[in-house]
Amino acid sequence: ALWDNSQVYAAAENVREELLQFKPSADPKTEEGPTFAELQRINGDVCAWVTLDNTGIDHPVLQGTDNLTYINRDVYGNFALAGSIFLDSRNDSRFSDPYSLLYGHHMENSGMFGDLDLYKDAQFFRDNTSGLLMTPDGVYDLEIFAYLLVKASDEYIFEPEAWQGRLESAFSYVEENAIHLRQETWESLGSEDRILALTTCSGEFSDARTVVLALMHPRHMDAQEGS
């Protein structure tokens, strides 16, 4: 069992290291370096790249035809218990929805979305607010504003449609249930803002899920050269 476990982690790390060489630049004017076109030649389902500062979260994002496509499949299309980071199949792949939901397995040693656990610590949450979401259409600076522990059946977190046209009730839910909430960011949220949710399994209680919410600030919205 220990050997099998080590093989799963080693395979996930090998894929991550290989893919980092294809990480696009956050500056669309950069003429050198990888582009999304190169990533999408590996797999046309790649729709973004997500990074959270001061964590091991630095991965391409895929979107399958359903939410089982990449749960145990890597970016190359091979079977992998570690799976991939993927966007909910009900979301728009261009991240135009008011609420977009990313999934990833919980792994130790900073694997996949394992480092979402770091935000449970109040000091880490206060000190680490930034990240980046890069898409073929542009770049978003991420401003982390909430940490929650919820059940896998949660009707707001795991139902992107719940945020369509019902932001006030969704916002109220977050305010009432967040373990950590950055009040100044929270109070600045408006109906036009977009939110990115990142979620993974948790051992806090039966069927628990860790959720980190971030505000998406558009930085560059011109398509990357070569994408």
Coordinates of C-alpha atoms in Angstrom, one line a residue:
A1 CA 0.0 0.0 0.0
L2 CA 2.8 2.4 0.8
W3 CA 4.5 1.6 -2.5
D4 CA 1.3 2.1 -4.4
N5 CA 0.7 5.4 -2.6
S6 CA 4.2 6.6 -3.4
Q7 CA 3.7 5.7 -7.1
V8 CA 0.6 7.8 -7.3
Y9 CA 2.3 10.8 -5.8
A10 CA 5.4 10.4 -8.0
A11 CA 3.3 10.1 -11.1
A12 CA 1.4 13.3 -10.2
E13 CA 4.6 15.2 -9.5
N14 CA 6.2 14.0 -12.8
V15 CA 3.3 15.3 -14.8
R16 CA 3.3 18.6 -12.9
E17 CA 7.0 19.1 -13.6
E18 CA 6.6 18.3 -17.2
L19 CA 3.7 20.7 -17.6
L20 CA 5.4 23.6 -15.9
Q21 CA 7.5 24.1 -19.0
F22 CA 4.3 24.8 -20.9
K23 CA 3.0 27.4 -18.4
P24 CA 2.0 30.5 -20.4
S25 CA 3.3 33.9 -19.6
A26 CA 1.1 36.2 -17.6
D27 CA 2.0 39.0 -20.0
P28 CA 0.2 38.5 -23.4
K29 CA 2.8 40.9 -25.0
T30 CA 5.6 38.5 -24.3
E31 CA 6.9 37.1 -27.6
E32 CA 9.0 34.3 -26.1
G33 CA 7.9 31.4 -24.1
P34 CA 4.9 28.9 -24.1
T35 CA 1.4 29.9 -25.2
F36 CA -1.9 28.3 -24.7
A37 CA -1.8 27.0 -28.2
E38 CA 1.1 24.7 -27.1
L39 CA -0.9 23.5 -24.1
Q40 CA -4.0 22.9 -26.2
R41 CA -2.0 20.9 -28.7
I42 CA -1.3 18.5 -25.7
N43 CA -5.0 18.6 -24.9
G44 CA -7.7 20.7 -26.4
D45 CA -9.7 20.6 -23.1
V46 CA -7.1 22.9 -21.4
C47 CA -9.0 26.1 -20.7
A48 CA -6.8 27.9 -18.1
W49 CA -3.9 27.9 -15.7
V50 CA -4.4 28.6 -12.0
T51 CA -1.7 29.6 -9.5
L52 CA -2.1 30.5 -5.8
D53 CA 0.9 32.4 -4.4
N54 CA 3.0 30.7 -1.7
T55 CA 1.4 27.3 -2.3
G56 CA 2.1 24.3 -4.5
I57 CA -1.0 25.1 -6.5
D58 CA 0.3 25.8 -10.0
H59 CA -1.6 23.8 -12.6
P60 CA -3.4 23.8 -15.9
V61 CA -7.2 23.6 -15.8
L62 CA -9.2 21.3 -18.0
Q63 CA -12.9 21.0 -18.7
G64 CA -14.5 17.7 -19.7
T65 CA -17.9 16.8 -21.1
D66 CA -18.9 16.0 -17.5
N67 CA -17.3 16.2 -14.0
L68 CA -16.0 12.6 -14.2
T69 CA -13.8 13.1 -17.3
Y70 CA -10.7 14.3 -15.5
I71 CA -11.3 13.1 -12.0
N72 CA -8.9 10.2 -12.7
R73 CA -7.2 11.3 -15.9
D74 CA -4.2 13.5 -16.4
V75 CA -3.8 16.2 -19.0
Y76 CA -2.3 13.7 -21.5
G77 CA -5.5 11.7 -21.3
N78 CA -3.9 8.8 -19.3
F79 CA -5.5 7.1 -16.3
A80 CA -4.1 8.7 -13.1
L81 CA -5.5 8.5 -9.6
A82 CA -4.4 12.0 -9.0
G83 CA -6.6 13.2 -11.8
S84 CA -6.4 16.9 -13.0
I85 CA -7.6 20.2 -11.9
F86 CA -10.8 20.8 -13.8
L87 CA -13.6 23.3 -14.3
D88 CA -17.2 22.3 -13.6
S89 CA -18.7 21.1 -16.8
R90 CA -21.7 23.4 -16.3
N91 CA -19.5 26.5 -16.3
D92 CA -18.6 28.5 -19.4
S93 CA -15.0 27.6 -20.4
R94 CA -14.2 31.2 -20.9
F95 CA -14.9 32.0 -17.2
S96 CA -17.6 34.5 -18.1
D97 CA -20.0 33.2 -15.5
P98 CA -20.5 35.1 -12.2
Y99 CA -19.2 32.0 -10.4
S100 CA -16.8 29.4 -11.7
L101 CA -15.9 26.2 -9.8
L102 CA -12.6 24.3 -9.9
Y103 CA -12.1 20.8 -8.5
G104 CA -8.9 19.0 -7.5
H105 CA -8.0 16.0 -5.5
H106 CA -6.6 16.5 -2.0
M107 CA -3.0 15.2 -1.9
E108 CA -0.2 15.5 0.7
N109 CA 3.1 17.2 0.0
S110 CA 1.4 20.1 -1.8
G111 CA 0.0 17.9 -4.5
M112 CA -2.9 19.0 -6.7
F113 CA -5.3 21.0 -4.4
G114 CA -3.8 19.7 -1.1
D115 CA -2.5 23.2 -0.2
L116 CA -6.0 24.6 0.0
D117 CA -5.8 23.3 3.6
L118 CA -3.2 26.1 4.3
Y119 CA -6.0 28.7 4.3
K120 CA -7.6 27.1 7.3
D121 CA -4.8 28.8 9.4
A122 CA -6.0 32.3 10.2
Q123 CA -2.6 33.8 9.9
F124 CA -1.9 32.2 6.5
F125 CA -5.3 33.3 5.3
R126 CA -4.6 36.9 6.4
D127 CA -1.1 36.9 4.8
N128 CA -1.8 35.2 1.5
T129 CA -4.5 36.8 -0.6
S130 CA -3.2 36.6 -4.2
G131 CA -3.1 34.3 -7.1
L132 CA -3.5 34.2 -10.9
L133 CA -5.9 32.7 -13.4
M134 CA -4.6 32.8 -17.0
T135 CA -6.9 31.9 -19.9
P136 CA -6.5 32.1 -23.7
D137 CA -8.5 35.3 -23.6
G138 CA -6.7 37.1 -20.8
V139 CA -5.4 37.2 -17.2
Y140 CA -7.2 37.6 -13.9
D141 CA -5.5 38.6 -10.6
L142 CA -7.2 36.5 -7.9
E143 CA -8.0 38.1 -4.5
I144 CA -8.8 35.4 -2.0
F145 CA -11.6 36.5 0.4
A146 CA -13.1 33.4 2.0
Y147 CA -12.4 30.0 3.4
L148 CA -15.2 27.5 4.1
L149 CA -15.8 23.9 5.1
V150 CA -19.0 22.5 3.6
K151 CA -20.8 19.3 2.8
A152 CA -20.4 17.8 -0.7
S153 CA -24.1 18.3 -1.1
D154 CA -23.9 22.1 -0.5
E155 CA -26.5 23.7 -2.8
Y156 CA -24.6 26.9 -3.3
I157 CA -20.9 25.9 -3.6
F158 CA -21.6 22.9 -5.9
E159 CA -24.4 24.4 -8.0
P160 CA -23.0 27.1 -10.2
E161 CA -26.5 27.9 -11.4
A162 CA -27.3 29.1 -7.9
W163 CA -25.2 32.2 -8.5
Q164 CA -26.9 33.1 -11.7
G165 CA -29.1 36.0 -11.0
R166 CA -29.2 35.2 -7.2
L167 CA -26.0 36.7 -6.0
E168 CA -27.5 38.4 -3.0
S169 CA -28.7 35.0 -1.5
A170 CA -25.4 33.4 -2.4
F171 CA -23.4 36.2 -0.8
S172 CA -25.6 35.9 2.3
Y173 CA -24.8 32.2 2.5
V174 CA -21.0 32.8 2.3
E175 CA -21.2 35.5 5.0
E176 CA -23.1 33.2 7.3
N177 CA -20.9 30.1 6.7
A178 CA -17.3 31.3 6.1
I179 CA -14.7 30.3 8.6
H180 CA -12.5 33.1 7.4
L181 CA -13.8 36.1 5.5
R182 CA -11.8 39.1 4.4
Q183 CA -14.4 41.8 5.3
E184 CA -13.0 44.7 3.2
T185 CA -13.0 42.6 0.0
W186 CA -16.4 41.1 0.9
E187 CA -17.9 44.6 1.3
S188 CA -16.6 45.7 -2.1
L189 CA -18.3 42.8 -4.0
G190 CA -20.8 44.0 -6.6
S191 CA -23.3 42.3 -8.9
E192 CA -20.8 42.5 -11.8
D193 CA -17.9 40.8 -10.1
R194 CA -16.9 37.3 -10.9
I195 CA -15.9 34.7 -8.3
L196 CA -13.6 31.7 -8.6
A197 CA -14.1 28.8 -6.2
L198 CA -11.5 26.1 -5.6
T199 CA -12.5 23.0 -3.8
T200 CA -11.1 19.7 -2.6
C201 CA -11.9 16.9 -0.1
S202 CA -11.4 17.3 3.6
G203 CA -11.2 15.0 6.6
E204 CA -12.8 17.5 8.9
F205 CA -16.0 15.6 9.0
S206 CA -17.9 13.0 6.9
D207 CA -18.3 14.2 3.3
A208 CA -16.5 17.4 4.0
R209 CA -15.1 19.7 1.4
T210 CA -12.6 22.6 1.7
V211 CA -13.5 25.7 -0.4
V212 CA -11.5 28.8 -1.1
L213 CA -13.2 31.7 -2.8
A214 CA -11.4 34.4 -4.8
L215 CA -12.5 37.6 -6.6
M216 CA -11.4 37.7 -10.2
H217 CA -9.8 41.0 -11.3
P218 CA -9.3 41.2 -15.1
R219 CA -5.7 42.3 -15.9
H220 CA -5.3 41.7 -19.7
M221 CA -8.3 40.7 -21.8
D222 CA -6.6 40.5 -25.2
A223 CA -6.1 37.0 -26.6
Q224 CA -2.5 35.8 -26.2
E225 CA -0.5 35.6 -29.3
G226 CA -0.5 32.2 -30.8
S227 CA -3.5 31.0 -28.6

